[in-house]
XYZ file of C-alpha atoms in Angstrom:
754
model
C 44.307 5.188 27.923
C 42.314 4.602 24.734
C 40.307 7.472 23.240
C 36.512 7.128 23.251
C 34.700 7.635 19.968
C 32.558 10.812 19.947
C 29.403 8.723 19.480
C 30.026 6.788 22.715
C 30.987 9.850 24.762
C 27.953 11.743 23.434
C 25.687 8.807 24.245
C 27.125 8.636 27.770
C 26.453 12.347 28.294
C 22.902 12.071 26.915
C 21.967 9.084 29.083
C 23.493 10.620 32.231
C 21.493 13.823 31.721
C 18.363 11.894 30.772
C 18.666 9.552 33.777
C 19.134 12.452 36.186
C 16.202 14.413 34.785
C 14.034 11.284 34.782
C 14.486 10.878 38.535
C 13.873 14.574 39.205
C 10.730 14.802 37.072
C 9.427 11.513 38.455
C 9.830 12.951 41.951
C 8.032 16.120 40.856
C 5.248 13.976 39.285
C 5.730 15.644 35.898
C 5.713 13.975 32.443
C 9.063 12.372 31.617
C 8.927 13.869 28.121
C 9.585 17.279 29.663
C 12.497 15.837 31.625
C 14.075 14.525 28.434
C 13.683 17.939 26.792
C 15.392 19.625 29.748
C 18.152 16.997 29.600
C 18.651 17.778 25.910
C 18.977 21.469 26.667
C 21.544 20.785 29.420
C 23.812 18.766 27.109
C 23.396 21.091 24.120
C 25.849 23.802 23.035
C 23.248 26.401 24.116
C 23.944 25.623 27.807
C 27.494 26.685 28.663
C 27.784 25.298 32.203
C 27.843 21.569 31.336
C 29.693 19.447 28.755
C 28.081 19.481 25.324
C 27.420 16.863 22.675
C 30.194 16.871 20.094
C 28.758 15.100 17.041
C 25.143 16.228 16.631
C 24.765 14.518 13.235
C 25.003 11.063 14.807
C 22.522 12.057 17.488
C 20.034 13.123 14.819
C 20.386 9.695 13.200
C 19.663 8.068 16.544
C 16.681 10.361 17.051
C 15.345 9.257 13.649
C 15.576 5.684 14.917
C 13.746 6.870 18.037
C 10.882 8.188 15.875
C 10.703 4.809 14.157
C 10.428 2.985 17.482
C 7.875 5.461 18.836
C 5.648 4.999 15.796
C 6.176 1.227 15.837
C 5.101 1.074 19.491
C 2.154 3.359 18.734
C 1.106 0.993 15.947
C 1.265 -1.950 18.369
C -1.220 -0.164 20.634
C -3.354 0.795 17.643
C -5.255 -1.401 15.220
C -7.466 -0.791 12.208
C -10.201 -2.836 13.866
C -9.967 -0.544 16.889
C -10.367 2.370 14.481
C -13.571 0.840 13.123
C -14.924 0.402 16.663
C -14.455 3.985 17.867
C -17.671 5.000 16.142
C -18.900 7.951 14.176
C -18.880 10.280 17.182
C -15.076 10.122 17.499
C -14.691 10.565 13.725
C -16.826 13.727 13.722
C -15.067 15.179 16.765
C -11.496 14.421 15.654
C -12.006 15.652 12.071
C -13.572 18.882 13.362
C -10.704 19.468 15.790
C -7.938 18.693 13.294
C -9.336 20.802 10.450
C -10.026 23.797 12.701
C -6.634 23.624 14.449
C -4.810 23.370 11.112
C -6.603 26.516 9.969
C -5.706 28.274 13.240
C -2.041 27.321 12.814
C -1.981 28.550 9.224
C -3.696 31.794 10.252
C -1.220 32.430 13.100
C 1.742 31.826 10.798
C 0.242 34.090 8.149
C -0.359 36.760 10.808
C 3.376 36.804 11.594
C 4.209 36.829 7.872
C 5.990 33.461 7.965
C 6.723 31.379 4.878
C 3.965 29.279 3.391
C 5.480 25.916 4.430
C 6.094 27.223 7.969
C 2.393 28.092 8.239
C 1.262 24.699 6.935
C 3.629 22.718 9.164
C 2.641 24.838 12.166
C -0.998 23.964 11.490
C -0.084 20.276 11.423
C 1.801 20.573 14.710
C -1.081 22.276 16.495
C -3.680 19.804 15.206
C -2.602 16.807 17.309
C -2.973 16.518 21.065
C -0.457 14.458 23.033
C -1.611 10.904 23.704
C 1.246 10.258 26.149
C 0.636 13.373 28.235
C -3.149 12.913 28.381
C -2.824 9.261 29.432
C -0.376 10.322 32.157
C -2.615 13.152 33.362
C -5.683 10.892 33.554
C -3.741 8.289 35.545
C -2.225 10.818 37.938
C -5.599 12.454 38.551
C -7.368 9.093 38.966
C -10.090 9.846 36.405
C -9.462 7.142 33.815
C -12.814 5.553 34.766
C -14.912 8.624 33.984
C -17.129 8.703 30.926
C -15.465 11.598 29.102
C -12.011 9.970 29.250
C -13.196 7.116 27.033
C -14.347 9.636 24.427
C -11.020 11.503 24.661
C -9.062 8.283 24.148
C -11.219 7.421 21.100
C -10.480 10.862 19.644
C -6.763 10.317 20.265
C -6.894 7.008 18.372
C -8.343 8.835 15.365
C -5.853 11.662 15.701
C -2.951 9.203 15.706
C -3.945 7.620 12.401
C -4.817 11.004 10.871
C -1.441 12.313 12.044
C 0.252 9.582 10.019
C -1.802 10.557 6.973
C -0.972 14.212 7.611
C 2.748 13.408 7.759
C 2.511 11.695 4.387
C 0.677 14.684 2.921
C 3.175 17.165 4.367
C 6.047 15.112 2.950
C 4.366 15.189 -0.458
C 3.865 18.950 -0.256
C 7.481 19.428 0.738
C 8.765 17.386 -2.201
C 6.394 18.815 -4.810
C 6.535 22.384 -3.381
C 3.168 23.124 -4.987
C -0.487 22.715 -4.247
C -1.799 21.307 -7.537
C -5.005 19.339 -7.123
C -3.828 16.522 -9.391
C -0.671 16.047 -7.324
C -2.704 15.913 -4.127
C -5.209 13.418 -5.565
C -2.348 11.242 -6.803
C -0.749 11.285 -3.347
C -4.017 10.326 -1.650
C -4.615 7.485 -4.124
C -1.034 6.282 -3.672
C -1.438 6.350 0.100
C -4.734 4.425 -0.050
C -3.239 1.873 -2.471
C -0.261 1.026 -0.276
C -2.306 1.087 2.926
C -4.688 -1.526 1.535
C -1.897 -3.587 -0.037
C 0.356 -3.692 3.017
C -2.453 -4.293 5.465
C -4.121 -7.104 3.492
C -0.867 -8.863 2.582
C 0.531 -8.338 6.079
C -2.546 -9.718 7.848
C -2.533 -12.716 5.505
C 1.169 -13.622 5.676
C 2.610 -12.435 9.001
C 0.276 -14.345 11.399
C 0.872 -17.515 9.344
C 4.628 -16.953 9.556
C 4.525 -16.342 13.327
C 2.276 -19.359 13.892
C 4.514 -21.752 11.954
C 7.621 -20.349 13.659
C 6.090 -20.345 17.145
C 8.232 -23.192 18.504
C 11.381 -21.211 17.629
C 10.146 -17.862 18.969
C 11.697 -17.274 22.362
C 11.654 -13.745 23.758
C 14.966 -13.004 22.074
C 14.064 -14.351 18.641
C 10.590 -12.775 18.708
C 12.126 -9.372 19.479
C 14.632 -9.673 16.628
C 11.999 -10.944 14.175
C 9.618 -8.115 15.125
C 12.307 -5.481 14.663
C 13.286 -7.087 11.361
C 9.686 -6.813 10.150
C 9.536 -3.225 11.394
C 12.682 -2.059 9.633
C 11.814 -4.076 6.536
C 8.576 -2.106 6.260
C 10.523 1.093 7.007
C 12.712 0.343 3.991
C 9.705 -0.432 1.775
C 7.957 2.776 2.823
C 11.035 4.853 2.030
C 11.419 2.993 -1.282
C 7.961 4.031 -2.499
C 8.320 7.613 -1.292
C 6.758 7.604 2.191
C 8.419 8.564 5.473
C 10.166 5.752 7.411
C 7.955 6.466 10.435
C 4.895 5.667 8.304
C 6.269 2.208 7.517
C 7.008 1.564 11.201
C 3.462 2.528 12.159
C 1.934 0.269 9.487
C 3.962 -2.755 10.606
C 3.074 -2.059 14.237
C -0.632 -1.906 13.373
C -0.351 -5.199 11.443
C 1.385 -6.938 14.351
C -1.269 -5.452 16.675
C -3.790 -7.869 15.120
C -1.689 -10.964 15.938
C -1.966 -13.073 19.073
C 1.662 -12.202 19.941
C 1.002 -8.439 19.959
C 1.101 -8.014 23.737
C 4.312 -10.027 24.032
C 5.908 -8.044 21.201
C 4.829 -4.762 22.792
C 6.352 -5.827 26.104
C 9.634 -6.850 24.454
C 9.908 -3.728 22.310
C 9.063 -1.365 25.188
C 12.610 -1.092 26.668
C 14.144 -0.494 23.227
C 11.450 2.081 22.467
C 12.085 3.797 25.798
C 15.812 4.063 25.071
C 15.591 5.439 21.546
C 12.496 7.485 22.387
C 14.477 9.149 25.176
C 17.254 9.952 22.708
C 14.705 11.454 20.330
C 13.202 13.723 22.973
C 16.682 14.658 24.196
C 17.545 15.664 20.632
C 14.385 17.795 20.658
C 15.669 19.553 23.770
C 19.007 20.148 22.074
C 17.186 22.304 19.521
C 16.011 24.707 22.234
C 17.822 28.030 21.820
C 17.039 30.490 24.665
C 18.057 33.475 22.526
C 15.669 32.417 19.770
C 12.885 31.812 22.294
C 13.335 35.312 23.706
C 13.372 36.706 20.188
C 10.109 34.912 19.337
C 8.409 35.245 22.748
C 5.391 37.038 21.245
C 4.665 34.245 18.689
C 5.143 31.651 21.469
C 2.572 33.386 23.690
C 0.157 33.739 20.760
C 0.544 30.074 19.782
C 0.061 28.924 23.397
C -3.160 30.934 23.610
C -4.207 29.575 20.211
C -3.737 25.989 21.419
C -5.529 26.548 24.721
C -8.461 28.499 23.279
C -8.601 26.627 19.966
C -8.640 23.129 21.453
C -11.045 24.239 24.179
C -13.516 25.823 21.764
C -13.229 23.499 18.771
C -12.697 20.397 20.916
C -15.895 21.187 22.789
C -17.698 22.021 19.537
C -16.499 18.831 17.832
C -17.606 16.550 20.655
C -20.868 18.501 20.998
C -21.429 18.137 17.257
C -20.970 14.382 17.592
C -23.973 14.300 19.935
C -22.482 14.371 23.440
C -23.910 16.532 26.268
C -22.373 19.938 26.924
C -20.633 18.911 30.155
C -18.955 15.885 28.563
C -18.009 17.977 25.520
C -16.363 20.647 27.622
C -14.452 18.070 29.666
C -13.142 16.560 26.409
C -12.230 19.938 24.923
C -10.369 21.086 28.037
C -8.429 17.772 28.138
C -6.998 18.183 24.621
C -5.244 21.514 25.225
C -1.630 20.516 24.583
C 0.728 19.457 21.830
C 3.344 16.764 22.237
C 5.180 13.963 20.490
C 3.543 14.315 17.069
C 4.322 18.034 17.032
C 7.995 17.144 17.527
C 7.851 14.447 14.857
C 6.249 16.788 12.322
C 8.747 19.508 13.250
C 11.678 17.123 12.757
C 10.142 16.071 9.429
C 10.157 19.687 8.283
C 13.779 20.106 9.396
C 14.926 16.903 7.664
C 13.197 17.939 4.428
C 14.652 21.483 4.714
C 11.283 23.136 4.165
C 10.758 24.886 7.524
C 12.665 27.749 9.116
C 15.125 27.226 11.989
C 13.009 29.176 14.476
C 9.946 26.920 14.180
C 11.381 23.914 16.057
C 12.326 25.720 19.328
C 9.054 27.647 19.226
C 7.049 24.406 19.087
C 9.129 22.884 21.905
C 8.462 25.930 24.098
C 4.739 25.787 23.328
C 4.649 22.068 24.122
C 6.384 22.552 27.475
C 3.996 25.327 28.526
C 0.807 23.542 27.423
C 1.943 20.264 29.008
C 2.412 21.892 32.405
C -1.045 23.443 32.086
C -2.846 20.199 31.123
C -3.914 19.070 34.645
C -5.139 22.572 35.480
C -7.143 22.781 32.248
C -8.784 19.406 32.983
C -9.758 20.578 36.473
C -11.065 23.855 35.044
C -13.605 22.121 32.780
C -16.375 21.482 35.330
C -16.282 24.962 36.974
C -16.373 26.529 33.508
C -19.315 24.325 32.570
C -21.185 25.416 35.717
C -20.695 29.073 34.759
C -21.731 28.500 31.140
C -24.725 26.375 32.128
C -26.026 29.112 34.451
C -25.819 31.796 31.770
C -27.014 29.667 28.865
C -30.554 30.609 27.690
C -33.218 28.018 28.425
C -34.093 27.789 24.735
C -30.506 26.783 23.919
C -30.491 24.212 26.725
C -33.640 22.573 25.372
C -32.167 22.570 21.884
C -28.957 20.897 23.115
C -30.924 18.350 25.132
C -32.998 17.385 22.092
C -29.894 17.148 19.926
C -27.882 15.013 22.355
C -30.783 12.792 23.409
C -30.859 11.193 19.974
C -27.308 9.866 20.034
C -28.253 6.458 21.357
C -30.654 5.632 18.540
C -29.334 3.614 15.671
C -30.253 4.719 12.184
C -31.746 2.110 9.901
C -29.372 1.172 7.121
C -31.117 -0.018 3.976
C -30.029 -2.963 1.908
C -28.809 -0.837 -0.987
C -26.411 1.038 1.251
C -25.075 -2.175 2.806
C -24.647 -3.820 -0.578
C -22.905 -0.856 -2.227
C -20.508 -0.368 0.704
C -19.581 -4.064 0.714
C -19.077 -4.122 -3.068
C -16.915 -0.983 -2.978
C -14.787 -2.569 -0.253
C -14.431 -5.810 -2.208
C -13.616 -4.084 -5.501
C -11.067 -1.801 -3.813
C -9.210 -4.583 -1.981
C -9.109 -7.088 -4.829
C -8.260 -4.411 -7.386
C -5.296 -3.291 -5.295
C -4.078 -6.886 -4.965
C -4.505 -7.499 -8.689
C -2.656 -4.278 -9.577
C 0.234 -5.165 -7.266
C 0.525 -8.707 -8.664
C 0.302 -7.448 -12.239
C 3.098 -4.915 -11.679
C 5.330 -7.520 -10.024
C 4.749 -10.028 -12.813
C 5.337 -7.505 -15.606
C 8.464 -6.137 -13.935
C 10.031 -9.376 -12.664
C 8.394 -12.566 -13.998
C 8.072 -11.569 -17.666
C 11.679 -10.288 -18.065
C 12.973 -13.448 -16.363
C 10.820 -15.682 -18.596
C 11.927 -13.880 -21.789
C 15.559 -14.309 -20.792
C 15.038 -18.049 -20.327
C 12.563 -18.910 -23.116
C 12.931 -16.177 -25.686
C 10.788 -13.145 -26.431
C 7.527 -14.746 -27.648
C 7.403 -17.821 -25.427
C 8.661 -15.819 -22.463
C 5.776 -13.373 -22.828
C 3.303 -16.255 -23.184
C 4.672 -17.942 -20.048
C 4.623 -14.620 -18.185
C 1.035 -13.970 -19.299
C -0.119 -17.420 -18.133
C 1.605 -17.040 -14.740
C 0.116 -13.574 -14.228
C -3.419 -14.709 -15.070
C -3.129 -17.787 -12.841
C -1.970 -15.710 -9.857
C -4.600 -12.968 -10.144
C -7.465 -15.285 -11.185
C -8.706 -16.017 -7.591
C -8.785 -12.282 -6.879
C -10.609 -11.479 -10.125
C -13.205 -14.129 -9.361
C -13.771 -12.677 -5.871
C -13.993 -9.200 -7.416
C -16.787 -10.399 -9.720
C -18.736 -12.874 -7.590
C -18.494 -11.766 -3.955
C -21.823 -10.583 -2.473
C -23.814 -11.676 -5.544
C -25.666 -14.166 -3.318
C -25.671 -12.123 -0.120
C -28.888 -11.598 1.906
C -28.973 -7.932 0.809
C -28.693 -8.872 -2.878
C -31.409 -11.551 -2.638
C -33.689 -9.267 -0.635
C -33.369 -6.447 -3.180
C -33.936 -8.869 -6.059
C -37.091 -10.252 -4.445
C -38.479 -6.899 -3.220
C -39.010 -5.158 -6.520
C -38.542 -6.097 -10.158
C -37.219 -2.589 -10.821
C -34.167 -3.549 -8.742
C -33.183 -6.218 -11.286
C -31.628 -3.845 -13.803
C -29.427 -1.955 -11.271
C -28.276 -5.216 -9.680
C -27.387 -6.725 -13.063
C -25.596 -3.482 -13.964
C -23.463 -3.740 -10.832
C -22.466 -7.303 -11.751
C -21.666 -6.294 -15.334
C -19.570 -3.365 -14.111
C -17.509 -5.710 -11.955
C -17.064 -8.052 -14.943
C -15.862 -5.099 -17.030
C -13.315 -4.188 -14.317
C -11.985 -7.752 -14.305
C -11.817 -7.753 -18.112
C -9.940 -4.457 -17.914
C -7.114 -6.152 -15.997
C -6.824 -8.933 -18.559
C -6.992 -6.512 -21.513
C -4.264 -4.350 -19.939
C -1.949 -7.362 -19.466
C -2.490 -8.564 -23.042
C -1.964 -5.049 -24.399
C 1.297 -4.687 -22.466
C 2.709 -7.996 -23.721
C 1.284 -8.489 -27.212
C 0.291 -6.371 -30.184
C -3.053 -7.725 -31.345
C -6.334 -6.413 -32.696
C -8.861 -4.986 -30.262
C -11.465 -7.613 -31.183
C -9.036 -10.467 -30.465
C -7.976 -8.948 -27.133
C -11.588 -8.451 -26.015
C -12.508 -11.990 -27.170
C -9.660 -13.516 -25.158
C -10.636 -11.426 -22.122
C -14.300 -12.575 -22.360
C -13.269 -16.242 -22.612
C -10.895 -15.963 -19.657
C -13.445 -14.124 -17.505
C -16.075 -16.788 -18.254
C -13.594 -19.492 -17.299
C -12.758 -17.633 -14.074
C -16.450 -17.241 -13.162
C -17.379 -20.905 -13.730
C -14.190 -22.454 -12.301
C -14.948 -24.419 -9.135
C -11.228 -24.626 -8.335
C -10.874 -20.835 -8.339
C -14.039 -20.545 -6.235
C -12.503 -22.848 -3.650
C -9.186 -20.961 -3.737
C -10.799 -17.564 -3.240
C -12.867 -18.904 -0.325
C -9.765 -20.414 1.315
C -7.812 -17.172 0.902
C -10.596 -15.084 2.426
C -11.196 -17.475 5.307
C -7.488 -17.493 6.143
C -7.403 -13.695 6.081
C -10.482 -13.363 8.323
C -9.148 -15.995 10.712
C -5.867 -14.101 11.037
C -7.688 -10.787 11.401
C -9.923 -12.118 14.188
C -7.321 -14.340 15.877
C -6.655 -11.875 18.697
C -10.352 -11.474 19.502
C -10.846 -15.243 19.374
C -7.983 -15.658 21.830
C -9.514 -13.029 24.144
C -12.829 -14.869 24.045
C -11.093 -18.180 24.769
C -9.268 -16.689 27.755
C -12.467 -14.841 28.788
C -10.709 -11.460 29.016
C -12.968 -9.632 26.570
C -15.387 -7.120 28.070
C -19.071 -8.128 27.907
C -21.296 -6.646 25.204
C -23.366 -4.647 27.674
C -20.307 -2.556 28.691
C -20.801 -0.155 25.790
C -24.530 0.201 26.442
C -23.867 1.381 29.978
C -22.210 4.492 28.525
C -25.594 5.630 27.271
C -26.450 6.319 30.905
C -24.225 7.636 33.665
C -22.952 4.129 34.407
C -19.682 2.597 33.274
C -17.912 -0.732 33.476
C -14.237 -0.364 34.416
C -11.485 -2.863 35.125
C -9.442 -2.710 38.335
C -6.505 -5.023 39.013
C -6.039 -5.927 42.683
C -2.404 -5.220 43.715
C -0.456 -8.094 45.254
C 0.008 -6.091 48.475
C -3.627 -5.009 48.798
C -5.321 -5.375 52.180
C -8.395 -6.648 50.324
C -6.728 -9.954 49.388
C -8.065 -12.927 51.304
C -11.319 -11.187 52.209
C -14.727 -12.058 50.786
C -16.985 -9.680 48.889
C -19.423 -9.898 51.786
C -16.758 -8.731 54.233
C -15.659 -5.895 51.947
C -19.278 -4.746 51.327
C -18.353 -2.396 48.469
C -21.991 -2.077 47.420
C -23.087 -0.697 50.790
C -20.012 1.480 51.348
C -19.335 2.902 47.887
C -22.457 2.059 45.791
C -20.450 0.100 43.218
C -21.232 -3.393 41.959
C -18.886 -6.243 41.022
C -20.105 -7.600 37.690
C -17.272 -10.073 37.106
C -13.967 -11.240 38.540
C -11.326 -12.341 36.020
C -8.816 -14.735 37.571
C -6.171 -15.983 35.180
C -8.035 -17.503 32.236
C -11.338 -17.740 34.080
C -14.194 -15.265 34.430
C -16.496 -15.444 37.448
C -19.687 -13.602 36.490
C -22.044 -12.152 39.133
C -19.882 -13.467 42.013
C -21.485 -14.347 45.326
C -20.659 -12.797 48.669
C -18.492 -15.772 49.716
C -16.001 -15.235 46.885
C -12.532 -14.367 48.198
C -10.396 -11.723 46.480
C -6.988 -12.964 45.318
C -3.895 -10.928 44.367
C -3.885 -9.791 40.714
C -7.604 -10.467 40.278
C -9.218 -8.162 37.706
C -12.457 -6.707 39.040
C -15.055 -5.446 36.564
C -16.887 -2.762 38.515
C -20.072 -0.895 37.536
C -20.686 2.609 38.863
C -20.891 6.302 38.031
C -17.925 8.585 37.356
C -17.755 9.765 40.957
C -18.214 6.290 42.448
C -15.528 4.724 40.259
C -13.095 7.566 40.959
C -13.612 7.076 44.711
C -13.111 3.321 44.334
C -9.917 3.827 42.298
C -8.485 6.158 44.930
C -9.398 3.717 47.700
C -7.649 0.881 45.851
C -4.418 2.899 45.891
C -4.725 3.572 49.619
C -5.469 0.054 50.910
C -1.946 -1.242 50.439
C 0.312 -3.088 52.871
C 2.784 -0.877 54.736
C 6.120 -1.098 52.982
C 9.012 -2.657 54.871
C 11.518 0.156 55.318
C 14.439 -2.183 56.010
C 13.987 -5.392 54.062
C 17.464 -6.685 54.944
C 16.538 -7.021 58.653
C 14.078 -9.773 57.775
C 16.463 -11.816 55.671
C 16.340 -15.538 56.462
C 19.575 -17.290 57.511
C 20.678 -20.870 58.197
C 22.712 -21.614 61.341
C 23.847 -24.611 63.431
C 23.449 -24.903 67.187
C 25.242 -27.460 69.334
C 23.242 -28.352 72.454
C 25.588 -28.463 75.432
C 24.919 -30.231 78.716
C 23.681 -27.039 80.418
C 21.046 -26.191 77.756
C 17.411 -25.938 78.761
C 16.419 -27.657 75.518
C 17.689 -31.100 76.626
C 14.957 -33.603 77.292
C 12.277 -31.635 75.510
C 11.042 -32.021 71.933
C 11.139 -29.367 69.246
C 7.449 -28.683 69.831
C 7.796 -28.463 73.599
C 10.715 -26.036 73.303
C 8.553 -23.730 71.155
C 11.253 -23.345 68.508
C 8.642 -22.562 65.889
C 5.848 -21.025 67.968
C 7.976 -19.042 70.424
C 11.201 -18.301 68.541
C 9.700 -18.263 64.986
C 12.450 -20.548 63.704
C 12.368 -23.768 61.706
C 14.481 -26.851 62.454
C 15.467 -28.324 59.072
C 17.892 -30.996 60.313
C 19.506 -32.626 63.364
C 22.855 -34.421 63.701
C 22.874 -36.950 66.528
C 26.123 -38.470 67.873
C 28.081 -37.439 64.773
C 25.685 -39.318 62.497
C 24.511 -38.054 59.143
C 22.169 -35.079 58.999
C 18.547 -36.067 59.573
C 16.571 -33.904 57.115
C 13.126 -34.627 58.548
C 13.505 -34.659 62.346
C 10.623 -35.916 64.451
C 9.176 -32.808 66.151
C 8.147 -34.938 69.178
C 11.528 -36.624 69.684
C 13.364 -35.276 72.803
C 16.588 -33.391 72.118
C 19.800 -34.813 73.620
C 23.173 -33.453 74.673
C 25.610 -32.768 71.797
C 22.826 -32.781 69.219
C 23.511 -30.279 66.433
C 20.426 -28.455 65.160
C 20.243 -26.807 61.695
C 17.822 -23.915 62.080
C 16.381 -21.314 59.660
C 15.119 -17.938 60.872
C 15.685 -14.199 61.071
C 18.890 -12.928 62.684
C 17.192 -11.617 65.850
C 15.137 -14.792 66.355
C 18.203 -16.999 65.832
C 20.117 -14.993 68.441
C 17.278 -15.481 70.963
C 17.322 -19.222 70.269
C 21.101 -19.344 70.647
C 20.830 -17.572 73.997
C 18.243 -20.125 75.078
C 20.502 -23.004 74.017
C 23.236 -21.640 76.291
C 20.916 -21.077 79.273
C 21.082 -23.613 82.071
C 18.067 -25.158 83.721
């Protein structure tokens, strides 16, 4: 018998433990993440009663791949446009929560006299709530339709992107091992530079590539291409000094803006589940019971810090963003756990060798405890609010009411603010693109040209190529928004605006000249006057070139088309929520989507028969059926399987409706095999009662629930479409389809004499 490699035997042990724990925890209605952690503990050397993993180094490599897939899948669910839509309220709440929880983590670590990096990493671990666990808890409790859950999910979106930024910053701190301000500023600028570069280039190129390759993209090829893009970005991120997980997240967020994002997410999901399970199992393998007992006091303190900290600062953050006290407390109580990002940050500290060995099992123990307590904390929010509301002074209540009542008003944004923000965005994006192109040309194009054409001519050729490539971007940097409505309005409003507006244009011209001067200075040794003169001439040519104007417009239109392609597809297929859905949140009304299950008892019935408005006080705003939307449907509209119902109601009404939808299901067939259809032949003998009567008269379909699919008469060929009114004769052979019991009844009838 051949010997199995340790990697294969270890993988077999891991998957057996993980599969067993998955079934157990699914039966117990607990998060599967906890099951994977328990499975990891069972197959670790710390548990003596079961076989243990032999080669842990290989498992850690697989878990690193698991982190990559988890972040890639998270990026596919996330998008930068979604980040822009979450609004200022989520930004205020999430930033408040993260900053306060980081400080709590650092304080707790300092209180136990831990090392400086342990304290900082602990703060990062405690700052992020678990998206997976909260989603699962909301679904299990049937409260996804309530108002506060939408706010919680918006906060989680912000926390996910800020967690990626935090990972980059922690990696930088670990490598530099100091806290110099210049190092931190450099890291932030580097992060911003590559974020802009990768996102802009990715949105421009990848949708074009997928569109032109669409006829070759089957499920298999699309999966491989997506994973190739993911790991290509992983390699690039590692090459420039970021974590591989950061690159996976960026590529996922780029692909999230494409029209194939949902298909890619569906294809990647099984692979993500496999490697994600291995990652969480490897987390469980780090659990050391002896170390947990040794550090039981810090574990208890950290658990209390998470529960109290997230409750207090989560409530305060949401309250600060302008939400009512009840909603704020429901949000704060929902965020009281740590999960996957805590494990990822902990594994980052271990891989960089900057955190102590005890920190990982402590965080795992804290995560397990807080995860189990999540549903109870969510349920505790409303009773706690009732107690607080009773004891809150009337003066404070009036103050809170005045503060929160102003959240629905939109502040007037003046033209100067709009113009400056747009110009800063334009200058940032096109400067990043110009810097990247300049570096590539100076590092690759110029050396290649000098090798082919000599030193002088090679530099001249390289200079010309560089200027030609960056010219459309420099023109956009100078000219964009110079004829915008804000610019024209400011120019016409007041003559004192002329000087600032001209100064802004001149500043942008100087920035563009700076790029050209830098390139000339790098390639040639010339006088300052000559360099500036050449730069002025080239900038003038760039500004007045109609060809470059056309090129810059085409580039921007292509980028915006790719960026908005997913939304345009949603509008074409009529699956996008109506604009009024967000306005309903300003009151205690919400618009939620419900998909009708295929086995629902509602299918086939009309809205008038169901009478949801009278029974449950909810209203059907729209019915989405395939690629069609039926707005304000009438009472005669029938409900079909897999219809998406857009229902308007309050938190309580929608929760009741969601629970009812789960209950009105067809009774499951306990023994499906009994109803299997079979094909049999029956020969009609001379004593049969069927002779002389037609198929209809014998009730073969109506009485015996069988179907005659063919008849052989006098040894002739099989008649596939027998006449149901033709009398049956002796020795006819019937081919009949039906269930086993019905066929036996028919056979008995065939043998019965008159």
